[in-house]
Coordinates of C-alpha atoms in Angstrom, one line a residue:
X366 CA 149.1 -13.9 -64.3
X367 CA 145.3 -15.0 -63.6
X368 CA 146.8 -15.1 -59.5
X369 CA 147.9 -11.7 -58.7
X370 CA 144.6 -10.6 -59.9
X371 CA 142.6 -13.5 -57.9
X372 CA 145.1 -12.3 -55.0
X373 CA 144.8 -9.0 -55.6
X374 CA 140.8 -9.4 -55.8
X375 CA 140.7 -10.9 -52.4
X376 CA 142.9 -8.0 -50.7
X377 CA 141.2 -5.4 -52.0
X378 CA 137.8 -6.7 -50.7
X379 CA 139.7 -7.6 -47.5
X380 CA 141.2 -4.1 -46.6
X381 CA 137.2 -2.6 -47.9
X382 CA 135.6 -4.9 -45.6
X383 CA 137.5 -4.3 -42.5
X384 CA 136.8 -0.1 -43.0
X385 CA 133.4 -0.8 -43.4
X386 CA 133.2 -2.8 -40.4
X387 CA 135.0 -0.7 -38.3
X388 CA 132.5 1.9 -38.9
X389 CA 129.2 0.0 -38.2
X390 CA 128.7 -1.1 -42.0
X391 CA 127.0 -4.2 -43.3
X392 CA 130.0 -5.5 -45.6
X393 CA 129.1 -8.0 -48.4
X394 CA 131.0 -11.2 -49.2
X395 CA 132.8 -10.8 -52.7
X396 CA 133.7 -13.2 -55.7
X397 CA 134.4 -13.4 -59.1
X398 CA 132.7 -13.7 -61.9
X399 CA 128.7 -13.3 -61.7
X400 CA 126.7 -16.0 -62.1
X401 CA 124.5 -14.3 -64.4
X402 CA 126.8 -14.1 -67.9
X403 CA 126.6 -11.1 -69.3
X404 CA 126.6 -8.6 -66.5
X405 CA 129.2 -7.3 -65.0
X406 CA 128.9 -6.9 -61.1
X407 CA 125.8 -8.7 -59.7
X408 CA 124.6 -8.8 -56.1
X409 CA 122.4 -11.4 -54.4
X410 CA 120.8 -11.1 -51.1
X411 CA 120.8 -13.8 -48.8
X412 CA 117.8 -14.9 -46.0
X413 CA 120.6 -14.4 -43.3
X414 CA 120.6 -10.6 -44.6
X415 CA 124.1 -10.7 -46.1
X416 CA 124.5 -10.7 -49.6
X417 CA 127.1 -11.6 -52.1
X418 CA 128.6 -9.0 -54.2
X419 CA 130.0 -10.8 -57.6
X420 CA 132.2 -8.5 -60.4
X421 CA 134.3 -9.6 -63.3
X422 CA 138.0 -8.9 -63.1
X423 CA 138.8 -10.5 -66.5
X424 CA 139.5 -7.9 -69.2
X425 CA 138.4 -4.7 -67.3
X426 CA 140.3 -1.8 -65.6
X427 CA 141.3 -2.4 -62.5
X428 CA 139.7 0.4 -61.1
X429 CA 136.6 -0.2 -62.8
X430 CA 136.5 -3.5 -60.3
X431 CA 137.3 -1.7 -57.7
X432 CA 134.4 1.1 -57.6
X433 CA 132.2 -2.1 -58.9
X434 CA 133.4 -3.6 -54.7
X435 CA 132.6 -0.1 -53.1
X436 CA 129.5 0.4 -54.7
X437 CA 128.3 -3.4 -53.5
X438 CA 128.9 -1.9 -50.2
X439 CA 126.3 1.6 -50.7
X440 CA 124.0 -1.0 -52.0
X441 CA 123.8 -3.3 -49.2
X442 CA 124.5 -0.5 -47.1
X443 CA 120.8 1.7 -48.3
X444 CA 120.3 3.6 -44.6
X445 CA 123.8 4.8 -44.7
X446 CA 124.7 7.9 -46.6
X447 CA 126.1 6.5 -50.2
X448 CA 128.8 9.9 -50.2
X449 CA 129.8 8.9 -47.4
X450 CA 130.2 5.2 -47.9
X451 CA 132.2 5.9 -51.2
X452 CA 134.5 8.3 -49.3
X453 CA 135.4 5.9 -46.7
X454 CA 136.3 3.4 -49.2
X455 CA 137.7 5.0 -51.8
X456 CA 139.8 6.5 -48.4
X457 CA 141.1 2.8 -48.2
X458 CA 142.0 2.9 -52.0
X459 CA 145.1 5.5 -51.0
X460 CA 146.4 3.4 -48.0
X461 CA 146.2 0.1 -49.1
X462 CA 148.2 -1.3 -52.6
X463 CA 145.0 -1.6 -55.1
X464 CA 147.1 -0.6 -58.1
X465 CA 146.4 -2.7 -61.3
X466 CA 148.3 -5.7 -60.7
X467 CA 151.2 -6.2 -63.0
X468 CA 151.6 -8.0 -66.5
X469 CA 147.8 -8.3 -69.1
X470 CA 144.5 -9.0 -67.1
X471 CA 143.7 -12.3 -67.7
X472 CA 141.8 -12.6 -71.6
X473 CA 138.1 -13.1 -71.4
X474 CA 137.3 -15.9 -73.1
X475 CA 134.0 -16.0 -75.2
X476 CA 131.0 -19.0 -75.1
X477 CA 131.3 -19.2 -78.8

C-alpha cells in the first residue's frame, strides 16, 4: 500500500504548491523521508533560494504530514504572515482529497 501514500504524498504537495503560488508564495520542493534519521520533517535551503522540504510519511498520521508540508511553506515563506499562510493551506486541505489514504501506512522499519 507503500503507493497510494507515495501518490497521495505527491498530490497533496501538488495541490499546496499551486495555492501558494497563486498567491505570490515561495513554495518549497517536497520528498520523503529526511536525510537526517531521526527527525521527522527537515528543510534544506538551497543557493538558488529554494529549499527542499523533507517529512516522513511512514508510520505517522496522515495529517501530522500534512501540517509538517504547510508548515515548510511559513518557513520558507518568513516575510509572509505564518496565520495567514496556514489558513490558505489548510483552505486547500477542505477542497482537495488529503484524507488518510486507505489500508495501514506503510511499517517503519528500524536500523537495528
Amino acid at each position: 500500500m507503500e503507493g497510494a501514500w507515495s501518490l497521495r504524498f505527491a498530490a497533496t504537495a501538488r495541490a499546496l504548491g499551486e495555492v501558494a503560488r497563486a498567491a505570490g508564495l515561495a513554495a518549497p520542493t517536497f520528498r520523503s523521508p529526511p536525510r537526517v534519521g531521526g527527525r521527522l520533517r527537515t528543510i534544506r535551503r538551497h543557493a538558488s533560494g529554494s529549499a527542499t522540504v523533507s517529512v516522513v510519511v511512514r508510520g505517522r498520521p496522515w495529517l501530522a504530514v500534512v501540517a509538517d508540508m504547510i508548515d515548510g511553506f511559513v518557513t520558507v515563506n518568513p516575510d509572509a504572515d505564518a496565520g495567514q499562510v496556514r489558513d490558505l493551506l489548510w483552505g486547500v486541505v477542505g477542497d482537495v482529497d488529503v484524507r488518510e489514504p486507505r489500508g495501514s501506512p506503510p511499517p517503519v522499519r528500524s536500523a537495528a
